[in-house]
Amino acid sequence: MRDSRVLCSLIALLLSLAVHGVYGDSPYRFFTWEITYGDIYPLGVKQQGILINGQFPGPQIDAVTNDNLIISVYNYLREPFLISWNGLQQRRNSWQDGVYGTTCPIPPGKNFTYVLQAKDQIGSYFYFPSFLFHKAAGAFGGIRIWSRPRIPVPFPPPAGDFTVLAGDWYRSNHYVLRRLLDSGHNLPFPDGLLINGRGWNGYTFTVEPGRTYRFRISNVGLTTSINFRIQGHSMKLVEVEGSHTLQNTYAALDIHLGQTYSVLVTMDQAPQDYYIVVSSRFTPRVLTTTAILHYSNSRRGVSGPIPGGPTTEIAWSLNQARSIRWNLTASGPRPNPQGSYHYGMIKISRTITLANSAPYMNGKQRYAINK
């Protein structure tokens, strides 16, 4: 009897995979996630957070190009739950994207299995809850899609690979924030910033002197652009959301909501601890938080002033954006280079100018494009 049940389960799984359109010999990676409430203390105050397998932030997803991801999500919350996979391409399966309207939320006490494929993708991404403002309570995490072993990457293998999930945070429960939005009001000013779910000096990255490490930095916040910098160290930008870039060097990087940048940092300074700084951009009051870059042979803690960064300078951010270029001579997920494009030879037949605004209509905040 038991053998027959196992056989039926295997047949059901194979049928499910076929229905969802996952074929081929690419490897399968299986994940089981339990979504629960739990106590968290990101800004030193007890809050009700949303945890994945008891973790805040949620577990890291590691995959290789073309891997099939089978993610079984069990919802133990008191309300529906939905996850979106920010940056993962959903080819012919948009119903897996986790956006309300194309994907049904998982009812309380129920489960749903996402069937995704990292088809022809590499790079750095993150996932987050996309329903009922759950993102304000957690349930986000990093996604790393590695290149296949034989595909050339335009930089030497780093000594280590770190995920940095940074963004603004509120002490208020997500129910309260959701009611504010539903009533047509703006969110209040954030209470602080987090790095990997921790506040000031709450997270440590340990490194070996003289070696080079990769940092994948995502802005997982709700309302605020951030600036990222490491005291005494420069950052070489190598990838932005699945595309290798020309390897420009920066002392600081603006990262806007939903973006992920990947940088290489060489540990070429004196052996001690250094500040990793995240600060808010374009805000009336600058929020700042820090993590620690710890050299393994350090006998000295962080010292000196926290390195400053840009605050409200719009031109600074625009110039950074203009400096980022796609590396067209590097391979992407396939062995051939990414091609060449003759942008200057394209004849422009129509120009459309888009302007956003934030009017109040019938006492409620609304957002518009070209009115």
CSV table of C-alpha atoms in Angstrom, one decimal:
chain,number,residue,atom,x,y,z
A,1,MET,CA,0.0,0.0,0.0
A,2,ARG,CA,2.8,2.4,0.9
A,3,ASP,CA,4.7,1.7,-2.3
A,4,SER,CA,1.5,2.4,-4.4
A,5,ARG,CA,1.1,5.8,-2.6
A,6,VAL,CA,4.7,6.7,-3.3
A,7,LEU,CA,4.3,5.8,-6.9
A,8,CYS,CA,1.1,7.8,-7.2
A,9,SER,CA,2.8,10.8,-5.6
A,10,LEU,CA,5.7,10.6,-8.2
A,11,ILE,CA,3.2,10.4,-11.1
A,12,ALA,CA,1.3,13.4,-9.8
A,13,LEU,CA,4.5,15.4,-9.5
A,14,LEU,CA,5.6,14.5,-13.1
A,15,LEU,CA,2.2,15.4,-14.4
A,16,SER,CA,2.3,18.8,-12.5
A,17,LEU,CA,5.7,19.6,-14.0
A,18,ALA,CA,4.4,18.7,-17.5
A,19,VAL,CA,1.3,20.9,-17.1
A,20,HIS,CA,3.5,23.8,-16.0
A,21,GLY,CA,5.6,23.5,-19.1
A,22,VAL,CA,9.0,22.6,-17.5
A,23,TYR,CA,10.9,20.3,-19.8
A,24,GLY,CA,14.4,19.3,-20.6
A,25,ASP,CA,17.3,17.9,-18.7
A,26,SER,CA,18.2,20.9,-16.6
A,27,PRO,CA,18.6,20.2,-12.9
A,28,TYR,CA,15.7,20.6,-10.4
A,29,ARG,CA,16.0,22.4,-7.1
A,30,PHE,CA,13.3,21.8,-4.5
A,31,PHE,CA,12.4,24.2,-1.7
A,32,THR,CA,9.7,23.9,1.0
A,33,TRP,CA,8.8,27.2,2.7
A,34,GLU,CA,6.6,27.7,5.7
A,35,ILE,CA,5.2,31.2,6.1
A,36,THR,CA,4.5,32.2,9.7
A,37,TYR,CA,4.3,35.2,12.0
A,38,GLY,CA,7.1,35.7,14.5
A,39,ASP,CA,8.7,38.3,16.7
A,40,ILE,CA,11.5,40.4,15.2
A,41,TYR,CA,13.6,43.3,16.5
A,42,PRO,CA,15.0,45.0,13.5
A,43,LEU,CA,15.1,48.5,15.1
A,44,GLY,CA,15.4,47.3,18.7
A,45,VAL,CA,11.7,47.2,19.2
A,46,LYS,CA,9.6,44.1,19.2
A,47,GLN,CA,7.4,43.7,16.1
A,48,GLN,CA,5.3,41.1,14.4
A,49,GLY,CA,7.2,40.0,11.4
A,50,ILE,CA,6.5,37.5,8.6
A,51,LEU,CA,9.1,34.7,8.5
A,52,ILE,CA,10.0,32.1,6.0
A,53,ASN,CA,11.1,28.9,7.7
A,54,GLY,CA,11.6,31.0,10.8
A,55,GLN,CA,14.0,33.4,9.1
A,56,PHE,CA,14.0,37.1,8.6
A,57,PRO,CA,15.0,38.0,6.0
A,58,GLY,CA,14.0,34.8,4.2
A,59,PRO,CA,16.3,32.0,2.9
A,60,GLN,CA,18.6,32.6,0.0
A,61,ILE,CA,17.8,31.0,-3.4
A,62,ASP,CA,20.9,29.7,-5.3
A,63,ALA,CA,20.5,28.4,-8.8
A,64,VAL,CA,22.4,27.9,-12.0
A,65,THR,CA,21.3,29.1,-15.5
A,66,ASN,CA,18.3,27.0,-16.7
A,67,ASP,CA,17.7,25.3,-13.3
A,68,ASN,CA,14.1,24.4,-12.6
A,69,LEU,CA,12.9,25.8,-9.2
A,70,ILE,CA,10.1,23.9,-7.5
A,71,ILE,CA,9.1,26.1,-4.5
A,72,SER,CA,6.3,24.7,-2.2
A,73,VAL,CA,4.9,27.5,-0.1
A,74,TYR,CA,2.7,26.8,2.9
A,75,ASN,CA,0.7,29.7,4.2
A,76,TYR,CA,0.2,29.7,8.0
A,77,LEU,CA,-0.8,33.4,8.2
A,78,ARG,CA,-4.3,34.5,9.0
A,79,GLU,CA,-4.7,36.1,5.6
A,80,PRO,CA,-3.8,35.3,1.9
A,81,PHE,CA,-0.2,35.4,0.9
A,82,LEU,CA,1.6,35.9,-2.4
A,83,ILE,CA,5.3,36.0,-3.5
A,84,SER,CA,6.7,37.8,-6.5
A,85,TRP,CA,10.1,36.9,-8.0
A,86,ASN,CA,11.6,40.3,-8.8
A,87,GLY,CA,13.6,40.0,-12.1
A,88,LEU,CA,13.0,36.3,-12.8
A,89,GLN,CA,11.6,36.1,-16.3
A,90,GLN,CA,8.4,34.1,-16.6
A,91,ARG,CA,8.4,32.7,-20.1
A,92,ARG,CA,4.9,31.4,-21.1
A,93,ASN,CA,4.0,31.1,-17.4
A,94,SER,CA,3.0,34.5,-16.3
A,95,TRP,CA,0.6,33.0,-13.7
A,96,GLN,CA,3.7,32.1,-11.7
A,97,ASP,CA,4.9,35.7,-11.4
A,98,GLY,CA,3.3,36.3,-8.0
A,99,VAL,CA,1.5,39.5,-9.0
A,100,TYR,CA,-2.2,39.8,-7.9
A,101,GLY,CA,-4.4,39.5,-10.9
A,102,THR,CA,-2.2,37.0,-12.7
A,103,THR,CA,-1.6,34.8,-9.7
A,104,CYS,CA,-4.1,33.9,-7.0
A,105,PRO,CA,-3.0,34.5,-3.4
A,106,ILE,CA,-2.5,31.4,-1.2
A,107,PRO,CA,-5.4,31.2,1.2
A,108,PRO,CA,-4.7,30.8,5.0
A,109,GLY,CA,-3.8,27.2,5.8
A,110,LYS,CA,-3.3,26.2,2.2
A,111,ASN,CA,-0.2,25.7,0.0
A,112,PHE,CA,0.9,26.4,-3.6
A,113,THR,CA,3.9,25.1,-5.5
A,114,TYR,CA,5.6,27.6,-7.8
A,115,VAL,CA,7.3,26.0,-10.8
A,116,LEU,CA,9.9,28.4,-12.2
A,117,GLN,CA,12.9,28.1,-14.5
A,118,ALA,CA,15.9,30.4,-14.6
A,119,LYS,CA,15.9,30.1,-18.4
A,120,ASP,CA,18.8,31.8,-20.0
A,121,GLN,CA,19.4,34.0,-17.0
A,122,ILE,CA,22.3,34.9,-14.7
A,123,GLY,CA,22.7,37.5,-12.0
A,124,SER,CA,21.3,39.0,-8.8
A,125,TYR,CA,17.7,39.4,-7.9
A,126,PHE,CA,15.3,39.2,-4.9
A,127,TYR,CA,11.9,37.9,-4.0
A,128,PHE,CA,9.3,39.7,-1.9
A,129,PRO,CA,5.6,39.4,-0.8
A,130,SER,CA,3.4,41.3,-3.2
A,131,PHE,CA,0.0,41.3,-1.5
A,132,LEU,CA,-1.7,43.1,1.4
A,133,PHE,CA,1.5,45.2,2.1
A,134,HIS,CA,3.2,42.1,3.6
A,135,LYS,CA,6.6,43.5,2.4
A,136,ALA,CA,6.5,45.9,5.3
A,137,ALA,CA,6.7,42.9,7.6
A,138,GLY,CA,9.4,40.8,5.9
A,139,ALA,CA,9.3,37.7,3.8
A,140,PHE,CA,11.9,38.9,1.3
A,141,GLY,CA,15.2,37.3,0.4
A,142,GLY,CA,18.0,37.2,-2.2
A,143,ILE,CA,18.2,35.2,-5.4
A,144,ARG,CA,21.6,34.4,-7.0
A,145,ILE,CA,21.7,32.8,-10.5
A,146,TRP,CA,25.2,31.5,-11.2
A,147,SER,CA,26.6,31.1,-14.7
A,148,ARG,CA,27.1,27.5,-16.0
A,149,PRO,CA,30.7,26.3,-15.4
A,150,ARG,CA,31.8,26.4,-19.0
A,151,ILE,CA,30.4,29.9,-19.7
A,152,PRO,CA,33.1,32.6,-19.4
A,153,VAL,CA,32.5,35.4,-16.8
A,154,PRO,CA,34.3,38.7,-17.3
A,155,PHE,CA,36.1,38.7,-14.0
A,156,PRO,CA,38.0,36.2,-11.9
A,157,PRO,CA,36.1,34.1,-9.4
A,158,PRO,CA,35.8,36.1,-6.1
A,159,ALA,CA,36.9,34.8,-2.8
A,160,GLY,CA,33.3,35.1,-1.5
A,161,ASP,CA,29.8,36.2,-2.4
A,162,PHE,CA,27.6,38.3,-0.1
A,163,THR,CA,24.0,39.3,-0.4
A,164,VAL,CA,23.1,42.7,1.0
A,165,LEU,CA,19.3,43.4,1.4
A,166,ALA,CA,19.0,47.0,2.4
A,167,GLY,CA,16.0,49.4,2.6
A,168,ASP,CA,13.8,51.6,4.7
A,169,TRP,CA,11.7,50.2,7.6
A,170,TYR,CA,8.8,51.1,9.8
A,171,ARG,CA,8.1,50.2,13.4
A,172,SER,CA,4.4,50.3,12.7
A,173,ASN,CA,2.6,47.0,12.0
A,174,HIS,CA,1.9,46.4,8.3
A,175,TYR,CA,-1.8,46.4,9.1
A,176,VAL,CA,-1.6,50.0,10.3
A,177,LEU,CA,0.4,51.0,7.2
A,178,ARG,CA,-2.0,49.2,4.9
A,179,ARG,CA,-5.0,51.1,6.4
A,180,LEU,CA,-3.2,54.4,5.8
A,181,LEU,CA,-2.8,53.6,2.1
A,182,ASP,CA,-6.3,52.2,1.8
A,183,SER,CA,-7.7,55.5,3.2
A,184,GLY,CA,-5.8,57.5,0.5
A,185,HIS,CA,-3.0,58.8,2.7
A,186,ASN,CA,0.7,58.8,2.1
A,187,LEU,CA,3.0,56.6,4.2
A,188,PRO,CA,4.8,58.4,7.0
A,189,PHE,CA,8.5,59.0,7.0
A,190,PRO,CA,10.4,55.7,7.6
A,191,ASP,CA,11.7,55.0,11.1
A,192,GLY,CA,15.0,53.7,9.9
A,193,LEU,CA,17.1,51.7,7.5
A,194,LEU,CA,18.1,48.0,7.7
A,195,ILE,CA,20.9,45.9,6.3
A,196,ASN,CA,20.0,42.2,6.2
A,197,GLY,CA,17.2,42.7,8.7
A,198,ARG,CA,19.4,44.5,11.2
A,199,GLY,CA,19.8,48.1,12.4
A,200,TRP,CA,22.9,50.0,13.3
A,201,ASN,CA,26.1,47.9,13.3
A,202,GLY,CA,23.9,44.8,13.5
A,203,TYR,CA,25.4,42.7,10.7
A,204,THR,CA,29.0,41.8,10.1
A,205,PHE,CA,30.7,40.6,6.8
A,206,THR,CA,34.0,38.8,7.6
A,207,VAL,CA,36.7,38.9,4.9
A,208,GLU,CA,40.3,37.9,4.3
A,209,PRO,CA,42.9,40.7,3.7
A,210,GLY,CA,44.1,41.0,0.1
A,211,ARG,CA,41.2,39.1,-1.4
A,212,THR,CA,38.3,40.2,-3.6
A,213,TYR,CA,34.7,39.7,-2.7
A,214,ARG,CA,31.4,40.1,-4.6
A,215,PHE,CA,28.6,42.1,-2.9
A,216,ARG,CA,25.1,41.8,-4.4
A,217,ILE,CA,23.2,44.8,-3.1
A,218,SER,CA,19.4,45.0,-3.4
A,219,ASN,CA,17.1,47.9,-2.3
A,220,VAL,CA,14.2,46.0,-0.8
A,221,GLY,CA,12.6,49.0,0.8
A,222,LEU,CA,9.1,50.5,0.4
A,223,THR,CA,9.6,54.2,-0.4
A,224,THR,CA,13.2,55.3,-0.3
A,225,SER,CA,16.2,55.3,-2.6
A,226,ILE,CA,19.5,54.6,-0.9
A,227,ASN,CA,23.2,55.2,-1.2
A,228,PHE,CA,25.6,52.4,-0.5
A,229,ARG,CA,29.3,52.8,0.3
A,230,ILE,CA,32.2,51.1,2.2
A,231,GLN,CA,34.6,53.1,4.3
A,232,GLY,CA,38.0,53.3,2.6
A,233,HIS,CA,37.1,50.9,-0.2
A,234,SER,CA,36.2,51.3,-3.8
A,235,MET,CA,33.6,49.2,-5.7
A,236,LYS,CA,33.8,47.9,-9.2
A,237,LEU,CA,30.4,47.4,-10.8
A,238,VAL,CA,30.2,44.2,-12.7
A,239,GLU,CA,26.6,43.3,-13.1
A,240,VAL,CA,23.1,44.9,-12.9
A,241,GLU,CA,20.1,42.5,-12.7
A,242,GLY,CA,21.4,39.9,-15.0
A,243,SER,CA,23.6,42.0,-17.4
A,244,HIS,CA,27.4,42.3,-17.1
A,245,THR,CA,28.4,45.9,-17.2
A,246,LEU,CA,31.5,47.8,-18.2
A,247,GLN,CA,33.6,47.7,-15.0
A,248,ASN,CA,33.5,51.3,-13.8
A,249,THR,CA,34.7,52.0,-10.2
A,250,TYR,CA,32.6,53.9,-7.7
A,251,ALA,CA,33.1,55.2,-4.2
A,252,ALA,CA,29.4,55.2,-3.6
A,253,LEU,CA,26.3,53.9,-5.5
A,254,ASP,CA,22.7,55.0,-5.6
A,255,ILE,CA,20.3,52.1,-5.6
A,256,HIS,CA,16.7,52.8,-6.2
A,257,LEU,CA,13.7,50.8,-5.1
A,258,GLY,CA,13.7,47.3,-6.6
A,259,GLN,CA,17.2,47.5,-8.1
A,260,THR,CA,20.1,45.2,-7.5
A,261,TYR,CA,23.7,46.0,-8.2
A,262,SER,CA,26.6,43.6,-8.1
A,263,VAL,CA,30.1,44.9,-7.2
A,264,LEU,CA,33.6,43.6,-6.6
A,265,VAL,CA,35.5,44.9,-3.5
A,266,THR,CA,39.2,44.2,-2.9
A,267,MET,CA,40.3,44.1,0.7
A,268,ASP,CA,43.4,46.3,0.2
A,269,GLN,CA,43.3,48.4,3.4
A,270,ALA,CA,44.9,48.1,6.8
A,271,PRO,CA,43.6,45.2,8.8
A,272,GLN,CA,40.8,46.6,10.9
A,273,ASP,CA,37.0,47.0,10.9
A,274,TYR,CA,35.3,49.4,8.5
A,275,TYR,CA,31.8,50.8,8.2
A,276,ILE,CA,29.4,49.7,5.5
A,277,VAL,CA,27.0,52.6,5.1
A,278,VAL,CA,23.5,52.9,3.7
A,279,SER,CA,21.8,56.3,3.8
A,280,SER,CA,18.6,57.6,2.3
A,281,ARG,CA,18.4,59.7,-0.8
A,282,PHE,CA,16.1,62.6,-1.7
A,283,THR,CA,14.6,62.7,1.8
A,284,PRO,CA,14.0,65.8,4.0
A,285,ARG,CA,15.9,64.1,6.8
A,286,VAL,CA,18.8,61.7,6.0
A,287,LEU,CA,18.5,58.3,7.5
A,288,THR,CA,21.7,56.3,8.0
A,289,THR,CA,22.5,52.7,9.1
A,290,THR,CA,25.7,50.7,9.1
A,291,ALA,CA,27.0,47.2,9.0
A,292,ILE,CA,30.6,46.1,9.7
A,293,LEU,CA,33.3,44.9,7.2
A,294,HIS,CA,35.5,42.8,9.5
A,295,TYR,CA,39.0,41.8,8.3
A,296,SER,CA,39.8,38.4,9.7
A,297,ASN,CA,43.1,39.6,11.2
A,298,SER,CA,41.6,42.8,12.6
A,299,ARG,CA,42.3,43.8,16.2
A,300,ARG,CA,40.7,47.2,15.9
A,301,GLY,CA,37.0,48.1,15.7
A,302,VAL,CA,35.4,50.7,13.5
A,303,SER,CA,36.7,54.2,14.1
A,304,GLY,CA,36.5,57.7,12.7
A,305,PRO,CA,33.5,59.4,11.2
A,306,ILE,CA,31.0,57.5,9.0
A,307,PRO,CA,31.9,58.3,5.4
A,308,GLY,CA,29.4,60.8,4.0
A,309,GLY,CA,27.4,60.4,0.8
A,310,PRO,CA,25.1,62.4,-1.4
A,311,THR,CA,21.8,63.5,0.0
A,312,THR,CA,19.4,65.4,-2.3
A,313,GLU,CA,21.6,66.0,-5.3
A,314,ILE,CA,19.6,64.7,-8.3
A,315,ALA,CA,22.4,65.4,-10.9
A,316,TRP,CA,24.8,63.2,-8.9
A,317,SER,CA,22.4,60.2,-9.3
A,318,LEU,CA,21.6,61.0,-13.0
A,319,ASN,CA,25.4,61.1,-13.8
A,320,GLN,CA,25.8,57.7,-12.1
A,321,ALA,CA,23.0,56.2,-14.1
A,322,ARG,CA,24.5,57.6,-17.4
A,323,SER,CA,27.8,56.0,-16.5
A,324,ILE,CA,26.5,52.5,-16.4
A,325,ARG,CA,26.9,50.6,-19.7
A,326,TRP,CA,26.1,47.1,-20.8
A,327,ASN,CA,29.3,45.0,-21.5
A,328,LEU,CA,28.5,43.9,-25.1
A,329,THR,CA,31.7,41.8,-25.4
A,330,ALA,CA,30.9,39.6,-22.4
A,331,SER,CA,28.9,36.5,-22.4
A,332,GLY,CA,25.5,36.3,-20.7
A,333,PRO,CA,24.0,33.0,-19.9
A,334,ARG,CA,25.1,31.6,-23.3
A,335,PRO,CA,28.6,31.2,-24.7
A,336,ASN,CA,28.2,33.8,-27.4
A,337,PRO,CA,28.8,37.5,-26.7
A,338,GLN,CA,25.8,39.6,-26.2
A,339,GLY,CA,26.0,41.2,-29.6
A,340,SER,CA,26.5,44.7,-30.9
A,341,TYR,CA,23.8,47.4,-31.4
A,342,HIS,CA,23.9,50.4,-33.6
A,343,TYR,CA,21.9,52.7,-31.5
A,344,GLY,CA,22.9,55.8,-33.4
A,345,MET,CA,21.6,54.4,-36.7
A,346,ILE,CA,18.0,54.0,-35.5
A,347,LYS,CA,15.7,56.5,-37.0
A,348,ILE,CA,13.4,58.1,-34.5
A,349,SER,CA,9.9,58.3,-35.8
A,350,ARG,CA,8.1,59.4,-32.6
A,351,THR,CA,9.0,60.9,-29.3
A,352,ILE,CA,6.8,60.4,-26.2
A,353,THR,CA,7.4,62.4,-23.1
A,354,LEU,CA,6.2,61.0,-19.8
A,355,ALA,CA,5.6,63.2,-16.8
A,356,ASN,CA,4.4,61.9,-13.4
A,357,SER,CA,2.4,63.7,-10.8
A,358,ALA,CA,0.8,63.1,-7.4
A,359,PRO,CA,-2.5,65.0,-7.2
A,360,TYR,CA,-5.1,64.7,-4.5
A,361,MET,CA,-8.5,63.7,-5.9
A,362,ASN,CA,-11.6,63.7,-3.7
A,363,GLY,CA,-9.4,63.9,-0.6
A,364,LYS,CA,-7.2,60.9,-1.6
A,365,GLN,CA,-3.6,60.7,-2.9
A,366,ARG,CA,-3.5,59.5,-6.5
A,367,TYR,CA,-0.6,59.1,-8.9
A,368,ALA,CA,-0.8,59.9,-12.6
A,369,ILE,CA,1.2,59.8,-15.8
A,370,ASN,CA,0.6,62.7,-18.2
A,371,LYS,CA,-2.4,63.6,-16.0
